[in-house]
Each structure stands twice: as structure tokens, then as C-alpha cells.
Amino acid sequence: MVVTYVSGFLLAVPTANKDAYRKQAEEAWPMFKGYGAVAMVEGWGDDVPQGKVNCINSAVKRKPDETAMFSWVVWPDKKTSDEAEQKMMADMEGKEFPEMPFDGKRMIVGGFETIVGDATVKTGYIDGTVIPVPADKRGAYTAASHKMAELFQEFGAISVVDAWGDNLPEGKVNDFHTATLRKPEEAVVFSWINWKDKATRDAGWEKIMEDPRMQEFGPHTVGADMGRMIFGSFVPLVDV
């Protein structure tokens, strides 16, 4: 496992602004790289279901003409991420922020430490999840996630990444706390499964759901509330 630090994002973008968002993200990458980032992925919603309790759509307050996104920036470590944030704020002081092709007030952001997998692996098709987990179950959750990752890779996944919430600021409109209906004793885990393509993903999931090992070490075995897990499938819009 390559231990890195991840800035995770959930947001909603007007579907008509897809190309404008891609262009802005691609132009922003040299800046992030200059501050020390090692990878960036922008995942465009392909199949983001509505939930009975909560979901990614409700988390970002998605409108009918918008598409939900699951994105991240990878840093070598927390120190580099923290320093980059300070430098960005200092560099932007006194300047006008560029106009965004989406509502930035509804963007959810947080910092996460990777506990499973390599966050720098190139993506093909993404299953993204965010789930609340009892904070005192980090060790047990990590062990279970390693076993889960082995199972998914056995059935075609390229990589599986789990990242444990480290810095989750409260937002004025929404945040990772409200997204998962987090309780005081819980942490938040930001995760994704990387597949070669959608067809491989569909075939892999069919086999995984039939495998009895799924019941042995799933997140529910460490007290994670699966009913509040939010998830969706995404196509990489930008992967650098």
C-alpha cells in the first residue's frame, strides 16, 4: 500500500457545463501539481442512485439539470496538503476567484488518510462510496477492507482505495457530516473501486454478490451503518 493523503470532493455540476468544467479542471492541474499534488481525478456521474435515507444526490443538493461528481486530489502526505492549502490561500489573497461552472457553495470537501490501496493508480470506471464508521473501529475496518479489496481484485477490479477522514470541515450549506448523517462517535471513510471499464465492473459485481465471502468481512462486520452509505458509479472526466 502507498500511504498518501487525499482531498475528497463531492459536487454537482450543471450537465450543460460538462466541457467547461473539464477545461477548468485540466487548467487547474498544473497549479495543484506545483503545490505538490501527485494525481487528480474528476469522476462524472454515470449511475448515481437515489437513496431512501441519504445519497450523493441529496448530499450535494443536486438539481434535475445537474450531474453529481466524485473527485479527488492525491498528495504525498498531510503536511504537503496542509502547506498547499496555505499557499493557495496566500496566493489568492486580494485576487478575484475565477468564475466557476458550478455552485461552489454546495461542494463538499475533506481531507482523508489512505488506509487501503494505492490512490495514484490510473482510473477506468469508478465505484465511489462514502460511509460513516465507528471511530474506534479503524483497525478492524482496515483489516476487513484489505480482505474486501483482495476479493474485488480477484473479480476484476484494478485497485481499491479506502481513505479515513482526517480533516472534515463543517460547511454552511452541506459537508461530509451531513452527507452521511454522521454521529458524534463516527468517522467518515471516502473510498473507490477502480475498474478497467463498465462491462468489467458489471461482470465483477455479479460474481462478487454471489460469493459467500462477502458476508464474512463486509463493512457491516465492524459496525458501519450500510443504510447511510452513499455511493455511485462515475466515468473519469479528468485523470492526471
Coordinates of C-alpha atoms in Angstrom, one line a residue:
M1 CA 0.0 0.0 0.0
V2 CA 1.2 3.5 -0.8
V3 CA 0.2 5.8 2.1
T4 CA -0.9 9.1 0.7
Y5 CA -3.3 11.9 1.7
V6 CA -6.5 12.6 -0.3
S7 CA -8.6 15.7 -0.7
G8 CA -12.0 14.2 -1.5
F9 CA -14.8 16.2 -3.2
L10 CA -18.5 15.7 -3.9
L11 CA -20.2 18.3 -6.0
A12 CA -23.0 18.9 -8.6
V13 CA -22.3 20.5 -12.0
P14 CA -24.8 21.7 -14.5
T15 CA -24.8 18.9 -17.1
A16 CA -24.6 21.5 -19.9
N17 CA -21.3 22.8 -18.3
K18 CA -19.5 19.4 -18.6
D19 CA -17.0 20.6 -21.2
A20 CA -16.4 23.9 -19.3
Y21 CA -15.8 22.0 -16.1
R22 CA -13.4 19.6 -17.8
K23 CA -11.5 22.5 -19.3
Q24 CA -11.2 24.4 -15.9
A25 CA -10.1 21.2 -14.1
E26 CA -7.4 20.5 -16.7
E27 CA -6.2 24.1 -16.4
A28 CA -6.1 23.8 -12.6
W29 CA -3.9 20.7 -12.6
P30 CA -0.6 22.5 -13.2
M31 CA -1.4 24.7 -10.1
F32 CA -2.1 21.7 -7.9
K33 CA 0.9 19.9 -9.2
G34 CA 3.0 22.9 -8.5
Y35 CA 1.9 22.8 -4.9
G36 CA 2.9 19.2 -4.6
A37 CA -0.1 17.1 -5.7
V38 CA 0.7 13.8 -7.4
A39 CA -2.6 12.9 -9.0
M40 CA -6.1 14.3 -9.6
V41 CA -9.3 12.6 -10.8
E42 CA -12.7 14.1 -11.6
G43 CA -15.4 11.5 -11.8
W44 CA -18.5 12.4 -13.8
G45 CA -21.7 10.7 -12.6
D46 CA -22.9 7.8 -14.7
D47 CA -25.2 5.9 -12.3
V48 CA -25.9 7.8 -9.1
P49 CA -29.0 6.3 -7.5
Q50 CA -31.4 8.0 -5.2
G51 CA -31.3 6.7 -1.6
K52 CA -34.1 6.1 0.9
V53 CA -32.2 7.8 3.7
N54 CA -29.4 9.7 2.0
C55 CA -27.4 9.6 -1.2
I56 CA -24.8 11.5 -3.1
N57 CA -27.5 13.5 -4.9
S58 CA -29.0 14.7 -1.6
A59 CA -25.6 15.3 -0.2
V60 CA -24.8 17.9 -2.9
K61 CA -28.4 19.0 -3.3
R62 CA -28.3 18.1 -7.0
K63 CA -30.9 19.7 -9.2
P64 CA -32.6 17.9 -12.1
D65 CA -30.3 19.6 -14.7
E66 CA -27.1 18.8 -12.8
T67 CA -24.8 15.8 -12.7
A68 CA -23.2 14.6 -9.4
M69 CA -19.4 14.2 -9.3
F70 CA -17.0 12.2 -7.1
S71 CA -13.5 13.6 -7.3
W72 CA -10.1 13.7 -5.5
V73 CA -6.6 15.1 -5.4
V74 CA -3.8 13.0 -4.1
W75 CA -0.9 14.4 -2.0
P76 CA 2.2 12.6 -0.8
D77 CA 1.2 13.3 2.8
K78 CA -0.9 15.5 5.1
K79 CA 1.9 18.0 5.5
T80 CA 2.1 18.7 1.8
S81 CA -1.7 19.0 1.6
D82 CA -1.8 21.5 4.5
E83 CA 1.0 23.6 3.1
A84 CA -0.6 23.6 -0.3
E85 CA -3.8 24.9 1.2
Q86 CA -2.0 27.7 3.0
K87 CA 0.0 28.7 -0.2
M88 CA -3.2 28.7 -2.3
M89 CA -4.9 31.0 0.1
A90 CA -1.9 33.3 0.3
D91 CA -1.6 33.4 -3.5
M92 CA -5.2 34.2 -4.0
E93 CA -5.3 37.0 -1.3
G94 CA -6.5 40.2 -2.9
K95 CA -7.4 38.4 -6.1
E96 CA -10.8 37.6 -7.5
F97 CA -11.6 33.9 -7.6
P98 CA -12.3 32.7 -11.2
E99 CA -15.9 32.2 -12.1
M100 CA -16.9 28.5 -11.5
P101 CA -19.1 26.5 -13.9
F102 CA -20.9 25.1 -10.8
D103 CA -22.2 26.2 -7.4
G104 CA -19.2 26.1 -5.2
K105 CA -21.3 26.7 -2.1
R106 CA -22.6 23.2 -2.4
M107 CA -19.3 21.5 -3.0
I108 CA -18.3 19.1 -0.2
V109 CA -14.6 18.8 0.6
G110 CA -12.5 16.9 3.2
G111 CA -9.1 15.5 3.9
F112 CA -8.5 11.7 4.2
E113 CA -5.6 9.5 5.0
T114 CA -5.4 6.4 2.8
I115 CA -5.6 3.1 4.8
V116 CA -6.0 0.7 1.9
G117 CA -4.8 0.7 -1.6
D118 CA -2.8 3.0 -4.0
A119 CA -4.6 6.3 -4.7
T120 CA -2.3 7.1 -7.6
V121 CA -3.4 4.2 -9.9
K122 CA -5.0 5.4 -13.2
T123 CA -8.7 5.0 -13.3
G124 CA -11.0 3.4 -15.8
Y125 CA -14.5 3.2 -14.3
I126 CA -15.2 4.3 -10.7
D127 CA -17.5 3.0 -8.0
G128 CA -17.3 5.7 -5.3
T129 CA -18.6 5.4 -1.8
V130 CA -18.7 7.5 1.4
I131 CA -19.7 5.7 4.7
P132 CA -19.8 6.5 8.4
V133 CA -17.8 4.1 10.5
P134 CA -17.4 4.0 14.4
A135 CA -14.2 5.9 15.1
D136 CA -12.9 3.3 17.5
K137 CA -13.2 0.6 14.8
R138 CA -10.4 1.9 12.5
G139 CA -8.2 -1.1 12.9
A140 CA -10.9 -3.6 12.4
Y141 CA -12.3 -1.7 9.4
T142 CA -8.9 -1.5 7.8
A143 CA -8.4 -5.3 8.2
A144 CA -11.8 -6.0 6.7
S145 CA -11.2 -3.6 3.8
H146 CA -7.9 -5.3 2.9
K147 CA -9.8 -8.6 2.6
M148 CA -12.6 -6.9 0.6
A149 CA -10.0 -5.4 -1.7
E150 CA -8.5 -8.8 -2.4
L151 CA -11.9 -10.2 -3.3
F152 CA -12.7 -7.3 -5.6
Q153 CA -9.4 -7.6 -7.4
E154 CA -9.9 -11.3 -7.7
F155 CA -13.0 -10.5 -9.8
G156 CA -11.5 -7.8 -12.0
A157 CA -11.0 -4.6 -10.0
I158 CA -7.8 -2.8 -10.8
S159 CA -7.5 -1.2 -7.4
V160 CA -9.5 -0.5 -4.2
V161 CA -8.8 2.6 -2.1
D162 CA -10.1 3.4 1.4
A163 CA -9.3 6.7 3.0
W164 CA -10.1 7.6 6.6
G165 CA -11.5 11.0 7.4
D166 CA -8.9 13.3 9.0
N167 CA -10.0 16.9 8.3
L168 CA -13.7 17.3 7.6
P169 CA -14.7 21.0 7.9
E170 CA -18.2 22.0 8.6
G171 CA -19.9 23.8 5.7
K172 CA -22.5 26.4 5.7
V173 CA -24.7 24.5 3.3
N174 CA -23.5 20.9 3.4
D175 CA -20.5 18.8 4.2
F176 CA -19.3 15.2 4.8
H177 CA -21.0 15.2 8.2
T178 CA -24.5 16.0 6.8
A179 CA -23.8 13.8 3.7
T180 CA -23.5 10.7 5.8
L181 CA -25.7 11.8 8.7
R182 CA -22.6 11.3 10.9
K183 CA -23.0 10.7 14.6
P184 CA -20.5 12.2 17.1
E185 CA -18.8 8.8 17.7
E186 CA -18.3 8.1 14.0
A187 CA -15.6 8.8 11.4
V188 CA -16.2 9.1 7.7
V189 CA -14.5 6.9 5.0
F190 CA -14.0 8.0 1.4
S191 CA -13.5 5.1 -0.9
W192 CA -13.4 4.0 -4.5
I193 CA -13.1 0.8 -6.6
N194 CA -11.3 1.3 -9.9
W195 CA -12.3 -0.9 -12.8
K196 CA -11.0 -1.2 -16.4
D197 CA -14.4 -0.3 -17.8
K198 CA -18.1 -0.5 -17.0
A199 CA -18.5 -4.0 -18.6
T200 CA -15.8 -5.4 -16.3
R201 CA -17.4 -3.7 -13.4
D202 CA -20.8 -5.2 -14.1
A203 CA -19.4 -8.7 -14.6
G204 CA -17.3 -8.4 -11.4
W205 CA -20.1 -7.2 -9.2
E206 CA -22.3 -10.1 -10.4
K207 CA -19.7 -12.6 -9.3
I208 CA -18.9 -10.8 -6.0
M209 CA -22.6 -10.7 -4.9
E210 CA -22.8 -14.4 -5.4
D211 CA -19.6 -15.1 -3.4
P212 CA -20.3 -16.2 0.2
R213 CA -17.1 -14.4 1.4
M214 CA -18.9 -11.1 1.0
Q215 CA -20.8 -11.9 4.2
E216 CA -17.6 -12.6 6.2
F217 CA -15.8 -9.3 6.1
G218 CA -18.0 -6.6 4.8
P219 CA -18.1 -3.1 6.4
H220 CA -21.2 -4.2 8.4
T221 CA -18.9 -6.6 10.4
V222 CA -17.3 -3.6 12.1
G223 CA -20.5 -1.8 12.8
A224 CA -20.6 0.5 9.8
D225 CA -24.1 1.6 9.0
M226 CA -24.7 0.4 5.5
G227 CA -28.0 2.2 5.4
R228 CA -26.2 5.6 5.5
M229 CA -23.6 4.7 2.9
I230 CA -23.8 6.9 -0.1
F231 CA -22.5 5.7 -3.5
G232 CA -22.5 5.9 -7.2
S233 CA -20.6 5.0 -10.4
F234 CA -18.6 7.5 -12.3
V235 CA -16.6 7.9 -15.5
P236 CA -13.3 9.7 -15.2
L237 CA -13.7 13.1 -16.8
V238 CA -10.1 14.1 -15.9
D239 CA -7.4 11.7 -14.8
V240 CA -3.9 13.2 -14.4

